[in-house]
Coordinates of C-alpha atoms in Angstrom, one line a residue:
Chain A
X62 CA -2.1 -18.3 62.8
X63 CA 0.6 -15.9 63.9
X64 CA 0.5 -13.9 60.7
X65 CA -3.2 -13.2 60.9
X66 CA -4.3 -9.9 62.5
X67 CA -5.9 -10.5 66.0
X68 CA -9.4 -9.7 64.8
X69 CA -9.3 -12.3 62.0
X70 CA -7.6 -14.8 64.3
X71 CA -10.4 -14.5 66.9
X72 CA -13.0 -14.8 64.1
X73 CA -11.6 -18.0 62.8
X74 CA -11.1 -19.3 66.3
X75 CA -14.8 -18.7 67.0
X76 CA -15.7 -20.6 63.9
X77 CA -13.8 -23.6 65.1
X78 CA -16.3 -24.0 68.0
X79 CA -19.4 -23.9 65.8
X80 CA -21.5 -27.0 65.3
X81 CA -24.1 -27.6 62.6
X82 CA -27.8 -27.7 63.8
X83 CA -28.7 -30.8 65.7
X84 CA -31.0 -32.2 63.0
X85 CA -28.6 -31.3 60.2
X86 CA -27.8 -34.8 59.0
X87 CA -31.5 -35.8 59.1
X88 CA -32.3 -32.7 57.0
X89 CA -29.5 -33.6 54.5
X90 CA -30.6 -37.2 54.2
X91 CA -34.2 -36.3 53.7
X92 CA -33.2 -34.4 50.6
X93 CA -30.7 -37.1 49.5
X94 CA -33.4 -39.8 49.7
X95 CA -35.5 -37.9 47.2
X96 CA -32.6 -37.0 44.9
X97 CA -31.7 -39.5 42.1
X98 CA -28.0 -40.0 41.3
X99 CA -26.8 -39.1 37.9
X100 CA -25.7 -42.1 35.9
X101 CA -23.6 -41.9 32.8
X102 CA -25.0 -45.2 31.7
X103 CA -28.2 -47.0 32.4
X104 CA -27.6 -50.3 34.3
X105 CA -28.3 -52.8 31.6
X106 CA -28.7 -55.5 34.3
X107 CA -31.9 -53.9 35.2
X108 CA -33.2 -54.8 31.8
X109 CA -32.8 -58.5 32.2
X110 CA -36.2 -60.1 31.5
X111 CA -37.3 -57.6 29.0
X112 CA -37.8 -58.6 25.5
X113 CA -35.3 -58.1 22.7
X114 CA -37.3 -55.2 21.3
X115 CA -37.4 -53.4 24.6
X116 CA -33.6 -53.9 25.1
X117 CA -33.0 -52.4 21.7
X118 CA -35.0 -49.3 22.6
X119 CA -32.9 -49.0 25.8
X120 CA -29.6 -49.3 23.9
X121 CA -30.7 -46.5 21.7
X122 CA -31.7 -44.5 24.7
X123 CA -28.3 -45.2 26.2
X124 CA -26.5 -44.0 23.1
X125 CA -28.7 -40.9 23.0
X126 CA -27.9 -40.2 26.7
X127 CA -24.2 -40.5 26.0
X128 CA -24.5 -37.9 23.3
X129 CA -26.9 -35.5 24.9
X130 CA -26.1 -35.8 28.6
X131 CA -22.5 -35.1 29.3
X132 CA -21.0 -36.4 32.4
X133 CA -18.8 -34.7 35.0
X134 CA -16.2 -37.3 34.5
X135 CA -16.2 -39.5 31.4
X136 CA -16.5 -43.3 31.5
X137 CA -13.9 -45.7 30.2
X138 CA -12.5 -44.9 26.8
X139 CA -14.5 -47.1 24.4
X140 CA -11.4 -48.0 22.3
X141 CA -7.9 -48.3 23.6
X142 CA -5.7 -45.6 22.1
X143 CA -3.3 -48.0 20.5
X144 CA -6.2 -49.5 18.5
X145 CA -7.4 -46.2 17.1
X146 CA -6.4 -45.0 13.6
X147 CA -3.3 -42.8 13.5
X148 CA -3.8 -39.2 14.2
X149 CA -0.9 -38.2 12.0
X150 CA 2.9 -38.4 11.8
X151 CA 5.7 -36.4 13.1
X152 CA 7.5 -35.0 10.1
X153 CA 9.9 -32.6 11.7
X154 CA 11.5 -32.1 15.0
X155 CA 13.3 -28.9 16.1
X156 CA 15.3 -28.5 19.3
X157 CA 14.0 -25.8 21.5
X158 CA 14.4 -24.6 25.1
X159 CA 12.7 -26.6 27.8
X160 CA 10.2 -23.8 28.6
X161 CA 9.3 -22.9 25.1
X162 CA 5.6 -23.2 24.5
X163 CA 3.8 -22.9 21.2
X164 CA 1.0 -20.5 21.8
X165 CA -0.3 -19.1 18.6
X166 CA 0.0 -19.1 14.8
X167 CA -0.3 -16.0 12.7
X168 CA 1.3 -14.0 9.9
X169 CA 2.8 -17.2 8.6
X170 CA 4.7 -18.0 11.8
X171 CA 4.4 -20.1 14.8
X172 CA 4.8 -18.0 18.0
X173 CA 6.3 -19.5 21.1
X174 CA 6.8 -18.0 24.5
X175 CA 9.2 -18.8 27.3
X176 CA 8.0 -18.0 30.8
X177 CA 11.4 -18.8 32.3
X178 CA 13.2 -16.2 30.2
X179 CA 10.3 -13.8 29.4
X180 CA 11.0 -14.2 25.7
X181 CA 8.9 -14.4 22.6
X182 CA 10.2 -16.8 19.9
X183 CA 9.1 -16.7 16.2
X184 CA 9.5 -19.9 14.2
X185 CA 9.2 -20.2 10.5
X186 CA 7.1 -23.4 9.9
X187 CA 8.6 -23.9 6.5
X188 CA 12.1 -24.6 7.7
X189 CA 12.0 -24.5 11.4
X190 CA 14.3 -21.4 11.6
X191 CA 14.0 -19.4 14.7
X192 CA 14.3 -15.6 14.8
X193 CA 16.4 -14.1 17.6
X194 CA 14.2 -14.4 20.7
X195 CA 12.8 -11.1 21.9
X196 CA 12.9 -10.2 25.5
X197 CA 9.4 -9.0 26.0
X198 CA 8.9 -9.1 29.8
X199 CA 10.7 -10.0 32.9
X200 CA 12.0 -13.6 33.4
X201 CA 9.9 -15.9 35.4
X202 CA 6.6 -14.5 34.1
X203 CA 4.1 -15.9 31.7
X204 CA 4.3 -14.0 28.5
X205 CA 0.9 -12.8 27.5
X206 CA 0.5 -12.7 23.7
X207 CA -2.2 -12.1 21.1
X208 CA -1.9 -12.1 17.4
X209 CA -4.1 -9.6 15.6
X210 CA -4.6 -9.0 11.9
X211 CA -1.7 -6.6 11.7
X212 CA 0.4 -7.1 14.8
X213 CA 1.6 -9.2 17.5
X214 CA 0.8 -7.9 21.0
X215 CA 2.6 -8.8 24.2
X216 CA 2.5 -7.4 27.7
X217 CA 5.6 -6.2 29.5
X218 CA 5.4 -6.4 33.3
X219 CA 8.6 -4.4 33.7
X220 CA 6.7 -1.2 33.0
X221 CA 3.1 -2.4 33.0
X222 CA 2.7 -1.8 29.3
X223 CA 1.2 -3.3 26.2
X224 CA 3.6 -3.6 23.4
X225 CA 2.8 -3.8 19.7
X226 CA 5.4 -5.7 17.6
X227 CA 5.8 -5.9 13.8
X228 CA 5.4 -9.6 13.0
X229 CA 7.9 -9.4 10.2
X230 CA 10.7 -7.4 11.7
X231 CA 9.9 -8.1 15.3
X232 CA 10.5 -4.4 16.0
X233 CA 8.5 -2.6 18.5
X234 CA 5.9 -0.3 17.0
X235 CA 4.2 1.1 20.1
X236 CA 4.3 0.8 23.8
X237 CA 1.0 1.6 25.6
X238 CA 1.1 2.1 29.3
X239 CA -1.9 0.2 30.8
X240 CA -1.0 0.3 34.5
X241 CA -1.9 -3.3 35.3
X242 CA 0.0 -6.6 35.5
X243 CA -1.4 -8.4 32.4
X244 CA -1.7 -12.1 32.7
X245 CA -3.5 -12.8 29.4
X246 CA -4.5 -11.0 26.2
X247 CA -7.3 -11.8 23.9
X248 CA -7.6 -10.1 20.5
X249 CA -11.0 -9.2 19.0
X250 CA -11.6 -7.6 15.7
X251 CA -10.9 -4.1 16.8
X252 CA -10.1 -4.3 20.5
X253 CA -7.7 -6.1 22.8
X254 CA -8.8 -7.4 26.2
X255 CA -6.3 -7.6 29.0
X256 CA -6.7 -9.7 32.1
X257 CA -5.1 -9.0 35.4
X258 CA -5.9 -12.0 37.5
X259 CA -4.7 -10.8 40.9
X260 CA -6.5 -7.4 40.6
X261 CA -9.6 -9.0 39.1
X262 CA -9.7 -6.6 36.2
X263 CA -10.5 -7.1 32.5
X264 CA -9.4 -4.0 30.5
X265 CA -10.5 -3.3 27.0
X266 CA -7.9 -1.4 24.9
X267 CA -8.6 0.2 21.6
X268 CA -5.4 0.0 19.6
X269 CA -6.6 2.7 17.2
X270 CA -6.9 5.2 20.1
X271 CA -4.0 3.7 21.9
X272 CA -5.9 3.8 25.1
X273 CA -8.0 1.7 27.5
X274 CA -11.7 2.3 26.9
X275 CA -13.4 0.1 29.5
X276 CA -12.6 -1.8 32.7
X277 CA -14.6 -4.7 33.9
X278 CA -14.4 -6.2 37.3
X279 CA -13.8 -9.8 36.6
X280 CA -11.8 -12.6 38.1
X281 CA -10.5 -15.3 35.8
X282 CA -7.7 -17.5 34.7
X283 CA -8.0 -17.2 30.9
X284 CA -9.8 -14.9 28.4
X285 CA -10.9 -15.3 24.9
X286 CA -12.8 -13.3 22.3
X287 CA -15.0 -15.5 20.2
X288 CA -18.5 -15.4 18.6
X289 CA -19.1 -11.7 19.4
X290 CA -18.4 -12.0 23.1
X291 CA -15.6 -12.0 25.6
X292 CA -15.3 -15.3 27.5
X293 CA -13.7 -15.7 30.8
X294 CA -13.1 -18.8 32.8
X295 CA -11.9 -19.1 36.4
X296 CA -10.4 -21.7 38.7
X297 CA -13.7 -22.2 40.5
X298 CA -15.4 -23.6 37.4
X299 CA -17.3 -20.6 36.1
X300 CA -17.5 -19.6 32.5
X301 CA -18.7 -16.0 32.0
X302 CA -19.8 -14.4 28.8
X303 CA -19.3 -10.6 28.5
X304 CA -20.7 -8.2 25.9
X305 CA -18.0 -6.7 23.8
X306 CA -19.5 -3.3 23.7
X307 CA -20.8 -2.7 27.2
X308 CA -18.7 -5.1 29.2
X309 CA -21.9 -6.4 30.8
X310 CA -22.2 -10.0 31.8
X311 CA -24.6 -11.8 29.4
X312 CA -24.3 -15.3 30.7
X313 CA -22.7 -17.4 33.3
X314 CA -22.3 -21.2 33.6
X315 CA -20.7 -23.5 36.1
X316 CA -18.8 -25.9 33.9
X317 CA -17.8 -28.1 36.9
X318 CA -14.1 -28.0 36.4
X319 CA -11.2 -25.9 37.6
X320 CA -10.9 -24.1 34.3
X321 CA -7.5 -22.9 33.2
X322 CA -7.7 -22.4 29.5
X323 CA -10.3 -21.8 26.8
X324 CA -10.2 -22.3 23.1
X325 CA -12.6 -21.3 20.3
X326 CA -14.2 -24.0 18.1
X327 CA -17.0 -22.8 15.7
X328 CA -20.2 -22.2 17.6
X329 CA -18.6 -23.5 20.8
X330 CA -15.8 -22.9 23.2
X331 CA -13.7 -25.6 24.7
X332 CA -12.8 -25.3 28.4
X333 CA -9.8 -27.1 29.7
X334 CA -9.1 -27.7 33.4
X335 CA -5.9 -27.2 35.3
X336 CA -5.2 -30.8 36.2
X337 CA -7.1 -33.9 35.4
X338 CA -10.5 -32.4 34.7
X339 CA -12.3 -33.3 31.5
X340 CA -12.4 -31.0 28.5
X341 CA -15.8 -29.4 28.2
X342 CA -17.6 -28.0 25.1
X343 CA -20.0 -25.2 25.7
X344 CA -22.4 -23.8 23.1
X345 CA -21.8 -20.1 22.8
X346 CA -25.4 -19.2 22.1
X347 CA -27.3 -21.2 24.7
X348 CA -24.3 -21.5 27.1
X349 CA -25.3 -25.2 27.5
X350 CA -22.7 -27.9 28.0
X351 CA -22.7 -30.0 24.8
X352 CA -20.1 -32.6 25.7
X353 CA -17.5 -33.6 28.3
X354 CA -14.5 -35.5 27.1
X355 CA -11.7 -37.0 29.0
X356 CA -8.9 -35.1 30.9
X357 CA -6.5 -33.4 28.5
X358 CA -3.4 -31.4 29.0
X359 CA -3.8 -29.2 26.0
X360 CA -6.5 -28.8 23.4
X361 CA -6.9 -26.8 20.2
X362 CA -9.4 -26.8 17.3
X363 CA -9.4 -25.7 13.7
X364 CA -11.8 -26.3 10.9
X365 CA -14.2 -28.4 12.9
X366 CA -11.4 -30.8 14.1
X367 CA -10.4 -30.9 17.7
X368 CA -7.0 -32.1 18.8
X369 CA -5.6 -32.7 22.3
X370 CA -2.6 -33.9 24.1
X371 CA -3.3 -36.4 26.9
X372 CA -1.5 -37.0 30.1
X373 CA 0.0 -40.2 28.7
X374 CA 1.9 -38.4 25.9
X375 CA -0.7 -39.2 23.3
X376 CA -1.7 -36.7 20.7
X377 CA -5.3 -37.5 19.8
X378 CA -8.0 -36.3 17.5
X379 CA -11.3 -35.9 19.3
X380 CA -14.8 -36.7 18.0
X381 CA -16.3 -33.2 17.7
X382 CA -19.6 -34.4 19.2
X383 CA -18.5 -36.6 22.1
X384 CA -15.0 -35.3 22.6
X385 CA -13.8 -38.9 22.8
X386 CA -10.6 -39.9 21.0
X387 CA -11.1 -41.2 17.5
X388 CA -7.4 -41.1 16.4
X389 CA -4.2 -41.2 18.3
X390 CA -0.5 -40.8 17.9
X391 CA 1.9 -41.7 20.7
X392 CA 4.5 -38.9 20.8
X393 CA 8.1 -39.7 21.3
X394 CA 9.9 -38.3 23.2
X395 CA 7.3 -37.6 25.9
X396 CA 4.9 -34.8 25.3
X397 CA 5.2 -31.9 27.7
X398 CA 1.5 -31.0 27.3
X399 CA 1.4 -28.1 24.8
X400 CA -0.4 -27.9 21.5
X401 CA -1.0 -25.3 18.8
X402 CA -2.4 -25.6 15.3
X403 CA -1.2 -23.6 12.3
X404 CA 0.2 -23.8 8.8
X405 CA -1.4 -27.1 8.2
X406 CA 0.4 -28.7 11.1
X407 CA -0.1 -29.6 14.8
X408 CA 2.7 -28.3 17.0
X409 CA 3.5 -30.0 20.3
X410 CA 6.6 -29.9 22.6
X411 CA 8.3 -32.9 24.0
X412 CA 11.2 -33.7 26.4
X413 CA 13.5 -36.7 26.1
X414 CA 15.2 -38.7 28.8
X415 CA 18.2 -36.4 28.7
X416 CA 16.1 -33.4 29.4
X417 CA 16.4 -32.0 25.9
X418 CA 13.3 -30.3 24.6
X419 CA 11.9 -30.5 21.1
X420 CA 9.1 -28.9 19.1
X421 CA 7.3 -31.6 17.1
X422 CA 5.7 -30.8 13.8
X423 CA 2.9 -33.2 13.2
X424 CA 1.1 -33.6 9.9
X425 CA -2.4 -34.6 10.8
X426 CA -4.2 -37.4 9.0
X427 CA -6.7 -35.9 6.6
Chain B
X200 CA -2.3 -46.6 61.4
X201 CA -5.6 -45.3 62.6
X202 CA -5.4 -42.5 60.0
X203 CA -5.0 -44.9 57.1
X204 CA -7.7 -47.1 58.6
X205 CA -10.0 -44.1 58.6
X206 CA -9.1 -43.2 55.1
X207 CA -9.9 -46.8 54.0
X208 CA -13.2 -46.6 55.8
X209 CA -14.1 -43.3 54.0
X210 CA -13.0 -44.7 50.7
X211 CA -15.2 -47.7 51.2
X212 CA -18.1 -45.5 52.1
X213 CA -17.6 -43.4 49.0
X214 CA -17.5 -46.5 46.8
X215 CA -20.7 -47.7 48.4
X216 CA -22.3 -44.3 48.1
X217 CA -21.4 -44.2 44.4
X218 CA -23.5 -47.3 44.0
X219 CA -26.5 -45.6 45.6
X220 CA -26.1 -46.7 49.2
X221 CA -27.8 -43.9 51.2
X222 CA -26.7 -45.4 54.5
X223 CA -23.1 -45.1 53.5
X224 CA -23.7 -41.6 52.4
X225 CA -25.2 -40.8 55.7
X226 CA -22.0 -41.9 57.4
X227 CA -20.1 -39.6 55.1
X228 CA -22.4 -36.8 56.0
X229 CA -21.9 -37.4 59.7
X230 CA -18.1 -37.5 59.2
X231 CA -17.8 -34.3 57.3
X232 CA -20.7 -32.1 58.5
X233 CA -18.9 -30.2 61.3
X234 CA -15.8 -29.4 59.3
X235 CA -17.8 -28.2 56.3
X236 CA -20.2 -26.3 58.4
X237 CA -17.3 -24.3 60.0
X238 CA -15.8 -23.6 56.5
X239 CA -19.2 -22.4 55.2
X240 CA -19.8 -20.3 58.3
X241 CA -16.4 -18.6 57.9
X242 CA -17.3 -17.9 54.3
X243 CA -20.9 -16.8 54.3
X244 CA -21.7 -16.5 58.0
X245 CA -23.3 -19.0 60.4
X246 CA -26.9 -18.1 59.4
X247 CA -26.5 -19.4 55.8
X248 CA -23.8 -22.1 56.5
X249 CA -26.2 -25.0 57.0
X250 CA -28.0 -24.3 53.7
X251 CA -24.7 -24.1 51.8
X252 CA -23.4 -27.4 53.3
X253 CA -26.7 -29.1 52.7
X254 CA -26.7 -28.0 49.0
X255 CA -23.2 -29.2 48.7
X256 CA -24.0 -32.6 50.1
X257 CA -27.0 -33.1 47.9
X258 CA -25.0 -32.1 44.8
X259 CA -22.2 -34.4 45.8
X260 CA -24.7 -37.3 46.2
X261 CA -26.2 -36.6 42.8
X262 CA -22.9 -36.3 41.0
X263 CA -21.0 -39.0 43.0
X264 CA -21.3 -41.8 40.4
X265 CA -19.2 -39.6 38.2
X266 CA -16.4 -39.1 40.7
X267 CA -13.8 -41.5 39.3
X268 CA -11.1 -41.2 41.9
X269 CA -12.5 -41.8 45.4
X270 CA -9.3 -40.5 46.9
X271 CA -10.3 -37.1 45.6
X272 CA -13.6 -37.2 47.6
X273 CA -12.7 -34.8 50.3
X274 CA -11.1 -32.1 48.1
X275 CA -14.0 -32.6 45.6
X276 CA -16.5 -32.1 48.3
X277 CA -14.7 -29.0 49.6
X278 CA -14.5 -27.7 46.1
X279 CA -18.3 -28.0 45.7
X280 CA -18.9 -26.2 48.9
X281 CA -16.5 -23.4 48.3
X282 CA -18.0 -22.8 44.9
X283 CA -21.4 -22.5 46.4
X284 CA -20.2 -20.2 49.1
X285 CA -18.4 -18.0 46.6
X286 CA -21.5 -17.8 44.4
X287 CA -23.6 -16.9 47.4
X288 CA -21.2 -14.1 48.3
X289 CA -21.4 -12.8 44.7
X290 CA -25.1 -12.9 44.6
X291 CA -25.4 -11.3 48.0
X292 CA -23.3 -8.3 47.1
X293 CA -23.7 -8.1 43.4
X294 CA -22.9 -4.7 42.1
X295 CA -22.2 -3.2 38.7
X296 CA -19.4 -5.0 37.1
X297 CA -18.6 -2.3 34.6
X298 CA -16.7 0.8 35.6
X299 CA -16.1 3.4 33.0
X300 CA -12.6 4.6 32.9
X301 CA -11.6 7.7 34.7
X302 CA -8.1 9.1 35.2
X303 CA -7.9 7.3 38.5
X304 CA -9.8 4.3 37.2
X305 CA -7.6 1.6 38.7
X306 CA -7.9 3.0 42.1
X307 CA -11.6 3.1 41.6
X308 CA -11.8 -0.4 40.4
X309 CA -9.7 -1.8 43.2
X310 CA -12.0 -0.2 45.6
X311 CA -14.9 -1.8 44.0
X312 CA -13.4 -5.3 44.1
X313 CA -14.1 -5.5 47.8
X314 CA -17.3 -7.3 48.4
X315 CA -18.2 -6.6 52.0
X316 CA -20.1 -9.2 53.9
X317 CA -23.6 -8.2 55.0
X318 CA -24.4 -6.7 58.3
X319 CA -23.2 -8.4 61.5
X320 CA -25.2 -11.4 62.4
X321 CA -27.2 -10.5 65.5
X322 CA -27.8 -14.0 66.8
X323 CA -24.2 -14.8 66.9
X324 CA -23.2 -11.2 67.7
X325 CA -20.1 -11.9 65.6
X326 CA -18.2 -9.3 63.7
X327 CA -17.2 -10.5 60.3
X328 CA -13.5 -9.9 60.6
X329 CA -12.9 -11.2 57.0
X330 CA -15.6 -8.9 55.6
X331 CA -13.1 -6.7 53.8
X332 CA -11.8 -9.6 51.6
X333 CA -12.8 -10.5 48.1
X334 CA -14.5 -13.9 48.0
X335 CA -11.4 -15.4 46.2
X336 CA -9.0 -14.2 48.9
X337 CA -11.4 -15.1 51.6
X338 CA -11.6 -18.7 50.4
X339 CA -7.8 -19.0 50.5
X340 CA -7.6 -17.6 54.0
X341 CA -10.4 -19.8 55.3
X342 CA -9.0 -23.0 53.8
X343 CA -5.5 -22.3 55.0
X344 CA -6.1 -20.9 58.4
X345 CA -9.4 -22.6 59.4
X346 CA -9.2 -26.0 57.6
X347 CA -5.4 -26.0 58.2
X348 CA -4.9 -27.1 54.6
X349 CA -1.3 -26.7 53.2
X350 CA -1.3 -24.2 50.3
X351 CA -0.8 -27.0 47.8
X352 CA -4.1 -28.6 48.9
X353 CA -5.8 -25.2 48.9
X354 CA -4.7 -24.9 45.3
X355 CA -6.2 -28.3 44.5
X356 CA -9.5 -27.5 46.2
X357 CA -9.8 -24.1 44.4
X358 CA -8.4 -25.4 41.2
X359 CA -5.7 -22.7 41.1
X360 CA -2.0 -22.7 40.6
X361 CA 0.1 -22.7 43.8
X362 CA 1.5 -19.3 42.9
X363 CA -1.9 -17.8 42.5
X364 CA -2.9 -19.2 45.9
X365 CA 0.2 -17.6 47.5
X366 CA -0.5 -14.3 45.9
X367 CA -4.1 -14.4 47.1
X368 CA -3.0 -15.3 50.6
X369 CA -0.6 -12.4 50.5
X370 CA -3.3 -10.0 49.2
X371 CA -5.8 -11.3 51.8
X372 CA -3.4 -10.8 54.7
X373 CA -2.4 -7.4 53.5
X374 CA -6.1 -6.4 53.3
X375 CA -6.7 -7.7 56.8
X376 CA -3.7 -5.9 58.2
X377 CA -4.8 -2.7 56.5
X378 CA -8.2 -2.9 58.2
X379 CA -6.5 -3.7 61.5
X380 CA -4.4 -0.6 61.2
X381 CA -7.5 1.5 60.3
X382 CA -9.3 0.2 63.3
X383 CA -6.4 1.1 65.6
X384 CA -6.2 4.6 64.2
X385 CA -9.9 5.0 64.6

C-alpha cells in the first residue's frame, strides 16, 4: 500500500475492519429462499409419471424456452463440431506477419492492422497482393480504423490526430487534430465517432467540417454505428445506445459479459466478450437479449449469416436464432482468433507450429 | 494443503448450490459475506454496502445454474458485485452525459468525468478518500489495494485487459495524489 496517499490508505484500512450487519446472512437467505433459480432446461425427470401427451407439451415448452430464454452460459453443444456440415473450405493461404489482424473490408480490399508495428496493411483479395504497409501510428498501439464510403480513416497517437487516407493510393488526404488518444473509430453515414477509453470520451467528428462537433462522456471498450444509433460496450457488461444527433443515451442493457467487441447484424448487434464469455445477440429496437451462444474468439456477420472462430480453432457458422454452431471447419494451422468478412470470403489468421502466420481465405458453403 | 482443501470445499458447495441446495449456498454466503461487504463499502460507502452485497448474492443464486466453471465462482461473484456498485455510483451521481464542444472542451470533459461520492457518511464519520475517482478507477484501486488481488485477477473480475487495468490504476493513483497535494496546500 506504499504507493497510496495516506488519506486513501487510512480509508481502505478502515474498510478492512468493517463487518456486515449481524443478521446479514439471514437476510440474504430469506430472499434466496423465495428466489427461483434460472434453469436453461426443465428437468425432464420431474415429468416421470405424466402421460405421453403431457410430456410432448413439455418438450415443446423446453424447445421454446431454449429459443426465447437465452442463458448466461450455454448448455452443451447439441452436435459435436466434427459431425456438423462443413462451413466452407480454405481456398487460399497468404503468409503475413504474426500480429496482422484482418479488421475490415471496403473499397474492394481487405484491411489489416498490426498493433506491434502500428501499420495498416491493404490486401487485394483477388490475388493476395499486399500494398506496402503504411505506418499510421506508433508501434505497440492498437490501430483504430474505419472504412467509410469514400475513405479509410485511422488514428495516429503520435500527434493525437485523425487521418484520412485515399483507399486507392494510400496517400494521406487530411490530418485532423482531435486532441485525444483514439482507441476505436466507428463510421456512420456522415460522421465518425472516436472513442478514448482512458479518458472516457466519445467524440463525434464531422469530416465535411473537418472538426469535432460533440463530445459525450462515455466509458467503453468498443464502439459501433448501426441502425441509426451509436453503440458502446464496456468491460463491465453494459451495452449503451446513444442518439446520433444529440449524443443522449437512449438505452442501456447489462448483457452479462465482459464485452470487448461489437458487430452489426441486421436488426441486432452481436456482443463478444473478452475471454470465454458467450456471444450475445441484442435487438437494436427493444434492446432485449435475443440469444446467447457459446464462447467465441471472433465473430462477424453479413447477409443474415453469422460466422465465428472458436477457442479450439474451429471456424463455425452460427444459427442466426440460437447462435449455436450449425456448420464447422477445423482451421489448419491453428486459428489465432480473428475474423473478417468481405469479397465473398471469410478471412481468418492462423499460426503454425513454427510460429509463421498466415491469412486464410475461406470460401463459405452457400 | 489447507488452502486447497478449502478450495475443494467451496467448489463442492458451489456444485451443490447449482443444484438448488440452499444450505450449501448459505455456507457460501457466510464464507464470502465479510470480504464482499468490505469491497462494497469501499465502493459505495458502508450505508449501502449491505444492500449491494445482498443483491449480488441473490443474483448469483438465481444465475448459478448457468455458471459452467465452478472455479470461476469467486471472480464471478466479485464481478456481479462490482457491476452493481458501479451502477449504483452512476445512478447516484448521474449528470448530463453530453457536453457541447468549446475551445477548451477536453479540459471541461475531463473535469466532468469525476463522479464524487455523496456527502460524508455521518454514522461512520468517514471521509471518502476515494471520492475523487471515477467508478472505473475506483474499482481497480479497491480490488487491488483492499481485496489484495493481483492486477491480472483484477482484470479478470472487471473483464478488462491487463494494460487497461494498469492504466486505470495509474490514473487513479495520480488523481489521489493530486487531491492529496491540494489538501496539503489548502
